[in-house]
CSV table of C-alpha atoms and ligand atoms in Angstrom, one decimal:
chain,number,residue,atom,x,y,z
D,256,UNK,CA,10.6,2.5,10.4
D,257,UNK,CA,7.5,4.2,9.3
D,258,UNK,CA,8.7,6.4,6.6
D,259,UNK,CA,11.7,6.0,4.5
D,260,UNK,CA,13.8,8.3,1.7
D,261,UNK,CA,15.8,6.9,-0.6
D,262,UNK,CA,18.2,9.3,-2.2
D,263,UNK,CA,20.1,9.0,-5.3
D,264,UNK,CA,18.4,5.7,-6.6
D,265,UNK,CA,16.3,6.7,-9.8
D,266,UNK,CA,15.2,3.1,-10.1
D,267,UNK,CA,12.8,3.0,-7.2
D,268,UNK,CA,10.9,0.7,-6.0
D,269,UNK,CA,10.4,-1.5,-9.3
D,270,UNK,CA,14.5,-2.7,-8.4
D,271,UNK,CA,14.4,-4.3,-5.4
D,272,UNK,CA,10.8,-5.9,-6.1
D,273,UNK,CA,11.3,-8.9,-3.5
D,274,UNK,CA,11.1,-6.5,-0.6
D,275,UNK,CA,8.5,-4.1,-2.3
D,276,UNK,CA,5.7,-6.9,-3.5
D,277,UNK,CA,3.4,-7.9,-0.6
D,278,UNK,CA,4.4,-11.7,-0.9
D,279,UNK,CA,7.3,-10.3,1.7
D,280,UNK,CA,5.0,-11.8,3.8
D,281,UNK,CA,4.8,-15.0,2.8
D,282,UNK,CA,4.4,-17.9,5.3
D,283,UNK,CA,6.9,-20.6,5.8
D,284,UNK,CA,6.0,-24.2,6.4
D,285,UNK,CA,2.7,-25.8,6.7
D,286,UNK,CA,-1.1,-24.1,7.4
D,287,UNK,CA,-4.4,-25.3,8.0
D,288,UNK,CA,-6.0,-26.2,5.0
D,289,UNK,CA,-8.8,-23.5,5.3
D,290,UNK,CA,-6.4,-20.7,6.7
D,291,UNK,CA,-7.7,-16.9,5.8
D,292,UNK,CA,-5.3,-14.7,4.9
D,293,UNK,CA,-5.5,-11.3,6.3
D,294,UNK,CA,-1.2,-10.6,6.2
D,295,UNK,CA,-0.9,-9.0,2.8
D,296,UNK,CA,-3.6,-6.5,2.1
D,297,UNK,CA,-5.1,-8.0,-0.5
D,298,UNK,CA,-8.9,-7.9,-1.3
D,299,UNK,CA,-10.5,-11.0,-1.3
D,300,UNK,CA,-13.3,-9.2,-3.8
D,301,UNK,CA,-10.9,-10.6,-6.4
D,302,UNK,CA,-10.5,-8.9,-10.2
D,303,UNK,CA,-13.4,-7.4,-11.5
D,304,UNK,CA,-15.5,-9.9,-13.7
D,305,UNK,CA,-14.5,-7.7,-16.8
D,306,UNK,CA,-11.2,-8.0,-16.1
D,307,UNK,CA,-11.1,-11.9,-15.8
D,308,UNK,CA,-13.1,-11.8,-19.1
D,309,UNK,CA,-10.4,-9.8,-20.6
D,310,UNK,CA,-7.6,-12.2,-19.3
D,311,UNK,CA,-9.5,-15.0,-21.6
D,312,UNK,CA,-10.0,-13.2,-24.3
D,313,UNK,CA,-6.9,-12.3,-23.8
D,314,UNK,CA,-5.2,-15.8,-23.8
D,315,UNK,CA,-5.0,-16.0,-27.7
D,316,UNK,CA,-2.1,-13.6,-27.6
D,317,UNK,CA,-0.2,-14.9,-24.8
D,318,UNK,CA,2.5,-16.0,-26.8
D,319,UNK,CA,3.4,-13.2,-28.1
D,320,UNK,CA,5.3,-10.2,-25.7
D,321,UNK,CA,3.4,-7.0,-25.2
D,322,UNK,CA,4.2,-5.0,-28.2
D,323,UNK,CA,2.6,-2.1,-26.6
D,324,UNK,CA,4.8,-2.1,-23.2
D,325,UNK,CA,4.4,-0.1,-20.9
D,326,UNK,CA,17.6,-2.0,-9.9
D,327,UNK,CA,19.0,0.8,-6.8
D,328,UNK,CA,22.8,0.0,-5.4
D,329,UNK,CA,24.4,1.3,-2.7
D,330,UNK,CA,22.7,4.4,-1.8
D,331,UNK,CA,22.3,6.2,1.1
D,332,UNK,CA,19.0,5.7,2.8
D,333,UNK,CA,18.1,8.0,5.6
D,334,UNK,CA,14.8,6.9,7.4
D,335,UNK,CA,12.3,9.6,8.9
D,336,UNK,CA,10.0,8.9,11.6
D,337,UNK,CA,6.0,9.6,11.4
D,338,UNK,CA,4.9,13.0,13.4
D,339,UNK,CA,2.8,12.4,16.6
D,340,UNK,CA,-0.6,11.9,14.1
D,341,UNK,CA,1.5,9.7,11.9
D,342,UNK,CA,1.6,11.8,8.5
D,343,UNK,CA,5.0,11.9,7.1
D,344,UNK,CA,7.0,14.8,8.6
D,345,UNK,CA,7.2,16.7,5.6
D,346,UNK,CA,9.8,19.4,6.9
D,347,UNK,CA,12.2,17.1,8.2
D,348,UNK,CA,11.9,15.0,4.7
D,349,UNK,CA,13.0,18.2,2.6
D,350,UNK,CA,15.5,19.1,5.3
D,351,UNK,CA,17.4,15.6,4.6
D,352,UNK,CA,17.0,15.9,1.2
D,353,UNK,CA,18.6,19.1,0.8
D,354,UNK,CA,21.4,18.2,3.3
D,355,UNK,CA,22.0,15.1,0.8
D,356,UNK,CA,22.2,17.2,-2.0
D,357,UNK,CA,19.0,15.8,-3.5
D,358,UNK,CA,17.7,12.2,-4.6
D,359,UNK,CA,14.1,10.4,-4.1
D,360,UNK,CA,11.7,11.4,-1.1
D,361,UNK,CA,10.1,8.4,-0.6
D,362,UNK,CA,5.9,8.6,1.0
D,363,UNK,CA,3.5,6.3,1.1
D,364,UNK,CA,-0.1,8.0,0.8
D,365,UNK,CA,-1.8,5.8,3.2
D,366,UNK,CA,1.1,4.7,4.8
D,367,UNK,CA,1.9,1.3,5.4
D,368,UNK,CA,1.8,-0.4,8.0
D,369,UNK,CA,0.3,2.4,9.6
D,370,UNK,CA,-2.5,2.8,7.2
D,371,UNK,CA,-2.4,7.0,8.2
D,372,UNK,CA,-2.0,9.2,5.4
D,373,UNK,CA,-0.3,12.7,4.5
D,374,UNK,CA,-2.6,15.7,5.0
D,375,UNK,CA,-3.1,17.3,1.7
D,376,UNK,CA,-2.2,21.0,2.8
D,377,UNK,CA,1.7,19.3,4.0
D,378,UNK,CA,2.1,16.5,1.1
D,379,UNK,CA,1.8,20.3,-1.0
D,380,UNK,CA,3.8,22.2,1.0
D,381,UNK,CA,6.0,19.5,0.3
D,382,UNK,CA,5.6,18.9,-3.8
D,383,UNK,CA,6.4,23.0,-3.4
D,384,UNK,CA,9.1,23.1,-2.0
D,385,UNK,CA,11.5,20.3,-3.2
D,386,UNK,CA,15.2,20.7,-2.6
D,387,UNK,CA,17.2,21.0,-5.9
D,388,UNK,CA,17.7,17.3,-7.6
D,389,UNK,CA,15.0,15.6,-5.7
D,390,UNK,CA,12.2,13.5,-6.9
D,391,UNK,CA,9.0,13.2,-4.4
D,392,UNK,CA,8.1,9.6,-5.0
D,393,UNK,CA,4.3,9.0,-3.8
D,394,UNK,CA,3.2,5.7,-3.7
D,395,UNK,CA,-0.8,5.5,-3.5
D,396,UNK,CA,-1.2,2.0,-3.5
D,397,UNK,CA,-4.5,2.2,-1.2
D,398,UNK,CA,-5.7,5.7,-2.2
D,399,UNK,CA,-9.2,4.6,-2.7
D,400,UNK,CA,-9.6,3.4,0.6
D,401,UNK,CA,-8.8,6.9,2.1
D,402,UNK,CA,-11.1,9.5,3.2
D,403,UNK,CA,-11.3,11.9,0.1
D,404,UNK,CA,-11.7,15.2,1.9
D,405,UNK,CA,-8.0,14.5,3.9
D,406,UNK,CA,-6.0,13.3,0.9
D,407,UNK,CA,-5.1,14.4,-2.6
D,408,UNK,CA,-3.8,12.6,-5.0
D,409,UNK,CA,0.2,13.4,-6.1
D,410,UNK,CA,-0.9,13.2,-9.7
D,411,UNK,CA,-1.9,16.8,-9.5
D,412,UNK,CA,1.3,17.9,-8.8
D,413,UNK,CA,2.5,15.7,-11.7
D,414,UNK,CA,-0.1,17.5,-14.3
D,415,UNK,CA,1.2,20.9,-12.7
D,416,UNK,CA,4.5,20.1,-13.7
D,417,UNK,CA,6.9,19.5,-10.9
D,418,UNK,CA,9.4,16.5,-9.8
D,419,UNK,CA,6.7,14.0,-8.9
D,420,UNK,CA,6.0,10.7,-9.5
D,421,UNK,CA,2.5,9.2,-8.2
D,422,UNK,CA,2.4,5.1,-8.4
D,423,UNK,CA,-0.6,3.2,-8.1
D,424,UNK,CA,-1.4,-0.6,-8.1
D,425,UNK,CA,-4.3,-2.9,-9.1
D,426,UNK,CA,-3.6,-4.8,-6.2
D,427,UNK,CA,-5.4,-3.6,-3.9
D,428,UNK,CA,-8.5,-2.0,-4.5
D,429,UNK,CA,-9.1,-4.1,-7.9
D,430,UNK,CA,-8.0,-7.1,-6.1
D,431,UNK,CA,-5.7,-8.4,-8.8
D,432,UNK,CA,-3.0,-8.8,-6.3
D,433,UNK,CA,-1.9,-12.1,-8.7
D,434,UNK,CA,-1.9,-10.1,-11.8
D,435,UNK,CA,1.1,-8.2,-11.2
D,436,UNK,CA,0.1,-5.1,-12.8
D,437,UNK,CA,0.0,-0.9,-11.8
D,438,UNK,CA,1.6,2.2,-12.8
D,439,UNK,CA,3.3,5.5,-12.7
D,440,UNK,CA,2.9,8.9,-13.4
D,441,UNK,CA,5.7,11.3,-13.7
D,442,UNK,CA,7.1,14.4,-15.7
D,443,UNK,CA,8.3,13.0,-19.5
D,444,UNK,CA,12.4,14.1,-18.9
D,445,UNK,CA,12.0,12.0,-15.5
D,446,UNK,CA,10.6,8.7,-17.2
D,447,UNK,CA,13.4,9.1,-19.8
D,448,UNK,CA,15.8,9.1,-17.7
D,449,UNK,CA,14.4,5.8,-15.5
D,450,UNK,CA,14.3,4.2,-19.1
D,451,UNK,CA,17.3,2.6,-18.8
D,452,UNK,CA,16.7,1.2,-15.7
D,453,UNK,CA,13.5,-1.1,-17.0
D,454,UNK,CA,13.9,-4.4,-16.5
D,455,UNK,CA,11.0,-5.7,-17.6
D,456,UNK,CA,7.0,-5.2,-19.5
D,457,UNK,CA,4.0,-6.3,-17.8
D,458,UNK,CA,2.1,-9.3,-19.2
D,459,UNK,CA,-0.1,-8.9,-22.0
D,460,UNK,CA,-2.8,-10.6,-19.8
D,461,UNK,CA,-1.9,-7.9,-17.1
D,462,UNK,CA,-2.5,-5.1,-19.5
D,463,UNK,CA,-5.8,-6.3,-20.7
D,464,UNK,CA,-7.3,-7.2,-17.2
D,465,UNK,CA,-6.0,-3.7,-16.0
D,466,UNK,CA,-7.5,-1.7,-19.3
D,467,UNK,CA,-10.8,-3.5,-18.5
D,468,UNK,CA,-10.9,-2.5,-15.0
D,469,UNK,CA,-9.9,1.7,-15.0
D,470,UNK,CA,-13.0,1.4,-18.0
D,471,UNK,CA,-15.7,0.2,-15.0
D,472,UNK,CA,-14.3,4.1,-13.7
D,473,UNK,CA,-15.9,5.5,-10.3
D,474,UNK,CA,-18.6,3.8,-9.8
D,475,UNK,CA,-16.7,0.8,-9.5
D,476,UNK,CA,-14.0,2.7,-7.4
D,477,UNK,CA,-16.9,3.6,-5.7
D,478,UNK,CA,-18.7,0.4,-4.2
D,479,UNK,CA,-15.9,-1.4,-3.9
D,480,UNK,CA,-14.6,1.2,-0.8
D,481,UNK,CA,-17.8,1.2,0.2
D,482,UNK,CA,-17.7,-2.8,0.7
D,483,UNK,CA,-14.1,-2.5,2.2
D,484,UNK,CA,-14.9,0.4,4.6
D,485,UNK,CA,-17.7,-0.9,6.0
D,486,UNK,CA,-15.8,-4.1,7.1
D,487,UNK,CA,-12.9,-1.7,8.2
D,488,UNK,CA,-15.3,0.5,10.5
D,489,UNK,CA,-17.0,-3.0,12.1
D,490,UNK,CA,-13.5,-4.1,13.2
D,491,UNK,CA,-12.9,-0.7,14.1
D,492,UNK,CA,-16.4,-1.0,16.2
D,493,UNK,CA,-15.4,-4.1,17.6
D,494,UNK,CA,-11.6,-2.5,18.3
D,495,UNK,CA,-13.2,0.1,20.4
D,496,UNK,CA,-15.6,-2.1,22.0
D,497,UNK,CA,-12.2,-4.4,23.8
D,498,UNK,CA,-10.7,-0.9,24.3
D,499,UNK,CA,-7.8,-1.8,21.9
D,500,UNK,CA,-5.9,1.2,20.8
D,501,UNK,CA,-5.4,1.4,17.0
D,502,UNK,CA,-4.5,4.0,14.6
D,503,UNK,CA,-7.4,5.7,12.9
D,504,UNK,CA,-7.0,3.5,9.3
D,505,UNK,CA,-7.4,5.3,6.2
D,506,UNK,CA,-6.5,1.8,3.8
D,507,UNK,CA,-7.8,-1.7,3.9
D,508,UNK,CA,-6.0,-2.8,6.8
D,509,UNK,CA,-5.7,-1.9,10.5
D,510,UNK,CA,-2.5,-1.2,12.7
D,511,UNK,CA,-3.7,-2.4,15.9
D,512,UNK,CA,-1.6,-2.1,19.4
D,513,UNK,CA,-2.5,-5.6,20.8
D,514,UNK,CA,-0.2,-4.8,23.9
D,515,UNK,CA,2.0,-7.8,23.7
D,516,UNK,CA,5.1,-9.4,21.6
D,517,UNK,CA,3.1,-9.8,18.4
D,518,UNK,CA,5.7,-11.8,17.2
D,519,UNK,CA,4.3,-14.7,20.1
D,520,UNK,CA,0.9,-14.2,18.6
D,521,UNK,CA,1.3,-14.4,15.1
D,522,UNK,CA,2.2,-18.0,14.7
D,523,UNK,CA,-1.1,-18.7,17.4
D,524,UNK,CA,-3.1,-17.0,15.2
D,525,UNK,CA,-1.7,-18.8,12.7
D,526,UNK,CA,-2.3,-22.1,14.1
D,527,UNK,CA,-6.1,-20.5,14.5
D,528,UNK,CA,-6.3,-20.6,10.5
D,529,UNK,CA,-5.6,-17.0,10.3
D,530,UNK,CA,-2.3,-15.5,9.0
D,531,UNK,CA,-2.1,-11.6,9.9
D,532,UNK,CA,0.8,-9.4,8.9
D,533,UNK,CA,4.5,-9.8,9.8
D,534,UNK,CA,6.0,-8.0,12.8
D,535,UNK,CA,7.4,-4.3,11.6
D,536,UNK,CA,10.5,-2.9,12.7
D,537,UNK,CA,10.1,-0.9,16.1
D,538,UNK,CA,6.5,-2.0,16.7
D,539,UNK,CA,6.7,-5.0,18.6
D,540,UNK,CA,3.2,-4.8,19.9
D,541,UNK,CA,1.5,-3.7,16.7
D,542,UNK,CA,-0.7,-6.6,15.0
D,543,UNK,CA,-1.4,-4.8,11.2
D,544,UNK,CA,-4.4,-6.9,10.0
D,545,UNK,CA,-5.9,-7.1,6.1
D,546,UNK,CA,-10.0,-6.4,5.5
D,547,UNK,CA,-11.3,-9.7,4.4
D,548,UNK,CA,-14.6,-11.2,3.7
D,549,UNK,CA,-17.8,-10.7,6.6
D,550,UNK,CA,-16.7,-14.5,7.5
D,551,UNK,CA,-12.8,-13.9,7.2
D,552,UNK,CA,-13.1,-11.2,10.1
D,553,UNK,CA,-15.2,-12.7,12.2
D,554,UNK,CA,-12.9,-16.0,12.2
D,555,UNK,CA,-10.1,-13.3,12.8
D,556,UNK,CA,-12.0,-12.0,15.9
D,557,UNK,CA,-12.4,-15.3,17.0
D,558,UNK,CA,-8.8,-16.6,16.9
D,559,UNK,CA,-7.9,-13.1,18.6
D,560,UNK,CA,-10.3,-13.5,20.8
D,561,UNK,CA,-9.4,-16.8,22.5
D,562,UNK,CA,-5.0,-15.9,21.6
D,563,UNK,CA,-4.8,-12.6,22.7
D,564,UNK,CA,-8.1,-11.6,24.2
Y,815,PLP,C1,2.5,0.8,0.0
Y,815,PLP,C2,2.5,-0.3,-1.0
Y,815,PLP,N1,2.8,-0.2,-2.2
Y,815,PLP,C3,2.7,-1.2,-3.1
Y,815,PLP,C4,2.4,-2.4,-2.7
Y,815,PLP,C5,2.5,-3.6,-3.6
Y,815,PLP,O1,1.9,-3.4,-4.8
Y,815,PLP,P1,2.0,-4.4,-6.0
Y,815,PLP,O2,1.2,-5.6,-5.6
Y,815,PLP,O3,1.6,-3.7,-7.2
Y,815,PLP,O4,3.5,-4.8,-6.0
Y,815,PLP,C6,2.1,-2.7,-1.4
Y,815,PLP,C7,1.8,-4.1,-1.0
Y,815,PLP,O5,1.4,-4.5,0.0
Y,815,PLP,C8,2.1,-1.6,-0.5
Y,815,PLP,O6,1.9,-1.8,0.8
């Protein structure tokens, strides 16, 4: 399971939020008090100061409902394995979606868990050439984190008109993982026609933190990859130092092949005060760990170190 379609179901993602939200990964039972958590790709940068002032200012009008708002059953869902490099196979997507007689290509651009992305010249080819009835779905969750010159953004192929939609999150680059807040962008018929299948508005807090944060605009976007991809290429460093194989990341997390059962050395590592990511189907010896703070990772190398080293 590294790539997934999901035909027919217009409501996406934002229907089946207990599987889509991070806190999937949620640990049961009890932890060591000062435990770092490296399992949900979060950044432990936090929200922006703006944006936390904007959440108090913002407190006056919590009891009201945001004025200003901004479920998928029984469908067929066909899974499609990575290529060789671990970009969606773009061919083979289209190819299923036309034999299904259309519905929603589903690509994460970087992947998770893999943290790979989509070349831009095939996540095109693909936009270009989408079977009758079928939405390309492009979830860019860690964009930032990805190197610019290898991935373009599906919001392009939104403004050009075709049967895109391009998600993104605050989650992860702005840390607000707790805020709850992103969003979408898609042709106007498309949106119309999800409408009905809205369950919900974000928070007016949620709104506010998020308007403050796209206003501190690329610089911001800027120097906080910088932060998270210099800790991602020290790991890497270290990585390659043990002679651990991993998969070249492009997001704020690392697939690593720690060649064992993963699922025997995630509750040691746990026990070490360090919770890293939940076991993924078909990768039983694939450890996928989050970018934390300087003294986060090197507590992580540590535990690794003397569990699995
Ligand atoms: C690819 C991808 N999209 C979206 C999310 C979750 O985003 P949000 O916190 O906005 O629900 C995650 C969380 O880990 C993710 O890996």
């Amino acid at each position: 399971m590294m790539s997934r379609r999901q035909f027919g179901a217009l409501s996406l993602a934002a229907t089946v939020p207990e599987i889509a939200f991070a806190q999937h990964a949620a640990v049961p039972g009890a932890v060591p008090v000062d435990t770092v958590w490296l399992n949900a790709n979060e950044n432990p940068e936090g929200p922006p100061l703006e944006a936390k002032e904007a959440i108090s200012r913002a407190i006056g009008e919590a009891g009201r409902y945001n004025h200003r708002a901004f479920p998928a059953a029984g469908r067929q869902v066909v899974k499609v394995q990575l290529t060789k490099q671990f970009s969606a196979d773009v061919e083979r997507m289209a190819h299923e979606a036309r034999k299904a007689g259309g519905g929603v290509i589903h690509l994460g651009n970087p992947n998770n868990p893999t943290s790979s992305v989509t070349p831009k010249t095939e996540l095109r080819w693909l936009a270009e050439h989408l079977p009758p009835a079928t939405v390309l779905l492009v979830d860019e969750a860690y964009i930032h984190f990805a190197n610019p010159a290898e991935v373009e953004s599906a919001v392009a192929y939104v403004r050009e008109g075709r049967n895109v939609i391009a998600t993104r999150t605050f989650s992860k680059l702005y840390g607000m993982a707790g805020v709850r807040v992103g969003f979408g962008c898609g042709p106007t018929d498309l949106l119309k026609q999800m409408q009905p299948f809205r369950n919900n508005v974000i928070s007016i807090l949620g709104a506010r933190a998020a308007m403050a944060a796209v206003q501190l605009g690329e610089e911001f976007v800027r120097a906080r990859r910088a932060v998270r991809n210099r800790v991602r290429a020290e790991l890497c460093g270290w990585l390659d130092r043990k002679e651990l194989r991993y998969i070249p990341p492009q997001a704020n997390f690392v697939l690593i092949d720690i060649q064992r059962n993963v699922q025997e050395i995630i509750p040691r590592m746990l026990a070490e005060g360090v919770a890293v990511g939940r076991r993924f189907d078909s990768l039983d010896t694939w450890m996928r760990v989050a970018m934390g703070t300087d003294v986060e990772m090197e507590k992580f190398r540590m535990a690794f170190q003397k569990v699995a080293g």
